[in-house]
PDB file of C-alpha atoms in Angstrom:
ATOM      1  CA  MET A   1     -65.192 -19.910 123.118  1.00 53.00           C
ATOM      2  CA  GLY A   2     -68.504 -21.973 123.150  1.00 56.00           C
ATOM      3  CA  ASP A   3     -69.042 -25.710 123.626  1.00 57.00           C
ATOM      4  CA  THR A   4     -67.341 -26.895 120.389  1.00 65.00           C
ATOM      5  CA  ALA A   5     -67.385 -30.578 120.000  1.00 74.00           C
ATOM      6  CA  PHE A   6     -64.386 -31.993 118.181  1.00 67.00           C
ATOM      7  CA  PRO A   7     -64.898 -34.805 115.736  1.00 71.00           C
ATOM      8  CA  PRO A   8     -63.191 -38.123 116.531  1.00 67.00           C
ATOM      9  CA  LEU A   9     -59.660 -38.536 115.249  1.00 59.00           C
ATOM     10  CA  ALA A  10     -59.273 -40.294 112.001  1.00 60.00           C
ATOM     11  CA  ALA A  11     -56.808 -42.929 113.139  1.00 51.00           C
ATOM     12  CA  LEU A  12     -56.392 -46.605 112.433  1.00 53.00           C
ATOM     13  CA  ALA A  13     -58.092 -49.078 114.676  1.00 57.00           C
ATOM     14  CA  GLY A  14     -54.825 -50.534 115.960  1.00 57.00           C
ATOM     15  CA  HIS A  15     -52.376 -53.174 114.804  1.00 57.00           C
ATOM     16  CA  PRO A  16     -54.281 -55.648 112.643  1.00 64.00           C
ATOM     17  CA  SER A  17     -52.405 -58.799 113.543  1.00 73.00           C
ATOM     18  CA  HIS A  18     -51.173 -60.895 116.398  1.00 80.00           C
ATOM     19  CA  LEU A  19     -47.508 -60.184 115.482  1.00 83.00           C
ATOM     20  CA  PRO A  20     -45.158 -57.846 117.359  1.00 80.00           C
ATOM     21  CA  LEU A  21     -44.590 -54.457 115.841  1.00 78.00           C
ATOM     22  CA  ARG A  22     -41.335 -54.025 113.938  1.00 77.00           C
ATOM     23  CA  PHE A  23     -39.729 -50.541 113.733  1.00 78.00           C
ATOM     24  CA  THR A  24     -37.070 -51.254 111.185  1.00 79.00           C
ATOM     25  CA  ARG A  25     -37.262 -52.084 107.509  1.00 80.00           C
ATOM     26  CA  PHE A  26     -36.373 -55.558 106.149  1.00 79.00           C
ATOM     27  CA  PHE A  27     -34.085 -55.994 103.276  1.00 81.00           C
ATOM     28  CA  GLY A  28     -33.156 -59.027 101.157  1.00 85.00           C
ATOM     29  CA  ARG A  29     -33.849 -62.651 101.814  1.00 83.00           C
ATOM     30  CA  GLY A  30     -36.543 -62.699  99.189  1.00 87.00           C
ATOM     31  CA  ARG A  31     -35.733 -66.341  98.202  1.00 91.00           C
ATOM     32  CA  GLU A  32     -36.074 -67.482 101.793  1.00 92.00           C
ATOM     33  CA  ILE A  33     -39.332 -65.570 102.273  1.00 93.00           C
ATOM     34  CA  THR A  34     -40.752 -67.187  99.167  1.00 93.00           C
ATOM     35  CA  GLU A  35     -39.534 -70.652 100.129  1.00 94.00           C
ATOM     36  CA  LEU A  36     -40.923 -70.404 103.659  1.00 94.00           C
ATOM     37  CA  SER A  37     -44.191 -68.977 102.565  1.00 94.00           C
ATOM     38  CA  GLU A  38     -44.692 -71.751  99.995  1.00 95.00           C
ATOM     39  CA  MET A  39     -43.875 -74.343 102.730  1.00 94.00           C
ATOM     40  CA  LEU A  40     -46.481 -72.907 105.090  1.00 92.00           C
ATOM     41  CA  HIS A  41     -49.150 -72.803 102.348  1.00 93.00           C
ATOM     42  CA  SER A  42     -48.659 -76.589 101.769  1.00 94.00           C
ATOM     43  CA  PRO A  43     -51.480 -78.654 103.344  1.00 92.00           C
ATOM     44  CA  ASN A  44     -48.832 -81.184 104.339  1.00 92.00           C
ATOM     45  CA  VAL A  45     -46.748 -78.772 106.403  1.00 89.00           C
ATOM     46  CA  ARG A  46     -47.917 -77.793 109.953  1.00 80.00           C
ATOM     47  CA  LEU A  47     -44.637 -76.595 111.426  1.00 82.00           C
ATOM     48  CA  VAL A  48     -41.396 -75.080 110.001  1.00 86.00           C
ATOM     49  CA  THR A  49     -38.338 -74.691 112.196  1.00 86.00           C
ATOM     50  CA  VAL A  50     -35.775 -72.131 111.267  1.00 87.00           C
ATOM     51  CA  THR A  51     -32.363 -72.921 112.612  1.00 88.00           C
ATOM     52  CA  GLY A  52     -29.006 -71.168 112.713  1.00 89.00           C
ATOM     53  CA  SER A  53     -26.462 -69.468 114.822  1.00 91.00           C
ATOM     54  CA  GLY A  54     -27.580 -66.734 117.177  1.00 88.00           C
ATOM     55  CA  GLY A  55     -27.857 -63.284 115.702  1.00 89.00           C
ATOM     56  CA  THR A  56     -28.337 -64.233 112.162  1.00 88.00           C
ATOM     57  CA  GLY A  57     -31.865 -62.990 111.899  1.00 88.00           C
ATOM     58  CA  LYS A  58     -34.021 -66.080 112.282  1.00 90.00           C
ATOM     59  CA  ASN A  59     -36.673 -64.346 114.267  1.00 88.00           C
ATOM     60  CA  ARG A  60     -36.738 -61.306 112.041  1.00 90.00           C
ATOM     61  CA  LEU A  61     -37.019 -63.593 108.938  1.00 92.00           C
ATOM     62  CA  ALA A  62     -39.811 -65.608 110.529  1.00 91.00           C
ATOM     63  CA  LEU A  63     -41.701 -62.330 111.459  1.00 91.00           C
ATOM     64  CA  GLU A  64     -41.362 -61.055 107.864  1.00 91.00           C
ATOM     65  CA  VAL A  65     -42.699 -64.371 106.568  1.00 92.00           C
ATOM     66  CA  ALA A  66     -45.568 -64.283 109.048  1.00 90.00           C
ATOM     67  CA  GLU A  67     -46.486 -60.701 107.997  1.00 89.00           C
ATOM     68  CA  HIS A  68     -46.728 -61.938 104.406  1.00 89.00           C
ATOM     69  CA  LEU A  69     -49.142 -64.709 105.559  1.00 89.00           C
ATOM     70  CA  VAL A  70     -51.484 -62.701 107.725  1.00 88.00           C
ATOM     71  CA  GLU A  71     -53.991 -61.990 104.853  1.00 87.00           C
ATOM     72  CA  SER A  72     -53.997 -65.494 103.391  1.00 89.00           C
ATOM     73  CA  PHE A  73     -54.525 -67.045 106.850  1.00 85.00           C
ATOM     74  CA  ALA A  74     -57.280 -64.511 107.736  1.00 84.00           C
ATOM     75  CA  GLY A  75     -55.256 -62.981 110.556  1.00 84.00           C
ATOM     76  CA  ALA A  76     -54.568 -66.349 112.337  1.00 84.00           C
ATOM     77  CA  VAL A  77     -50.750 -65.907 112.371  1.00 87.00           C
ATOM     78  CA  TYR A  78     -49.091 -65.801 115.691  1.00 87.00           C
ATOM     79  CA  PHE A  79     -45.530 -65.284 116.909  1.00 87.00           C
ATOM     80  CA  ALA A  80     -44.534 -67.716 119.672  1.00 86.00           C
ATOM     81  CA  PRO A  81     -41.228 -66.705 121.309  1.00 84.00           C
ATOM     82  CA  LEU A  82     -40.182 -69.780 123.196  1.00 86.00           C
ATOM     83  CA  ALA A  83     -36.497 -68.887 123.948  1.00 84.00           C
ATOM     84  CA  ASP A  84     -37.309 -68.366 127.697  1.00 88.00           C
ATOM     85  CA  VAL A  85     -39.082 -71.694 128.055  1.00 91.00           C
ATOM     86  CA  VAL A  86     -36.452 -73.911 129.595  1.00 91.00           C
ATOM     87  CA  ASP A  87     -38.552 -77.185 129.987  1.00 94.00           C
ATOM     88  CA  ALA A  88     -40.149 -78.668 126.881  1.00 93.00           C
ATOM     89  CA  ARG A  89     -43.079 -79.776 128.934  1.00 93.00           C
ATOM     90  CA  LEU A  90     -44.079 -76.085 129.442  1.00 94.00           C
ATOM     91  CA  ILE A  91     -44.356 -75.360 125.669  1.00 93.00           C
ATOM     92  CA  PRO A  92     -48.051 -76.351 125.326  1.00 93.00           C
ATOM     93  CA  GLY A  93     -48.955 -73.968 128.242  1.00 93.00           C
ATOM     94  CA  ALA A  94     -46.888 -71.144 126.772  1.00 92.00           C
ATOM     95  CA  LEU A  95     -48.671 -71.646 123.430  1.00 91.00           C
ATOM     96  CA  LEU A  96     -52.116 -71.451 125.107  1.00 92.00           C
ATOM     97  CA  ASP A  97     -51.038 -68.200 126.691  1.00 91.00           C
ATOM     98  CA  ILE A  98     -49.820 -66.820 123.351  1.00 88.00           C
ATOM     99  CA  LEU A  99     -53.072 -67.858 121.585  1.00 87.00           C
ATOM    100  CA  ARG A 100     -55.008 -66.441 124.571  1.00 88.00           C
ATOM    101  CA  VAL A 101     -56.891 -69.740 125.177  1.00 90.00           C
ATOM    102  CA  SER A 102     -58.077 -70.209 128.727  1.00 91.00           C
ATOM    103  CA  ARG A 103     -56.482 -73.188 130.323  1.00 91.00           C
ATOM    104  CA  SER A 104     -58.847 -75.941 131.449  1.00 90.00           C
ATOM    105  CA  PRO A 105     -58.199 -77.567 134.797  1.00 90.00           C
ATOM    106  CA  HIS A 106     -59.578 -80.802 133.403  1.00 92.00           C
ATOM    107  CA  ARG A 107     -57.594 -81.003 130.238  1.00 93.00           C
ATOM    108  CA  ASP A 108     -54.002 -81.469 129.431  1.00 93.00           C
ATOM    109  CA  PRO A 109     -52.466 -78.261 127.894  1.00 93.00           C
ATOM    110  CA  PHE A 110     -51.086 -80.297 124.990  1.00 93.00           C
ATOM    111  CA  GLU A 111     -54.509 -81.643 124.042  1.00 92.00           C
ATOM    112  CA  GLN A 112     -55.974 -78.175 124.261  1.00 92.00           C
ATOM    113  CA  VAL A 113     -53.229 -76.743 121.874  1.00 89.00           C
ATOM    114  CA  VAL A 114     -53.823 -79.541 119.376  1.00 88.00           C
ATOM    115  CA  GLU A 115     -57.576 -78.956 119.384  1.00 86.00           C
TER     116      GLU A 115
END
């Protein structure tokens, strides 16, 4: 068999967002998705908190809304799992890590996140 060069595989370049992959389909909650999406498109809203009992699908709903917003926010949509952060003072540092922003030894992590 001679030296036959194979062409590169025709595969996608990877996952196009900063959101975790989901391997199941999402059904229902269209009203909530629309409501949350509208809130997050409002210039007066910078943060939305989804609350409820454990196991009711808050994270899954948030991820579905985030996926709907990726294009309109030019890919700048991130998932910030903070359940394991036990001290509120550590949240800014966790956010820097999620956003992949290098921590500055001369600046407060909160100031860096806000900037």
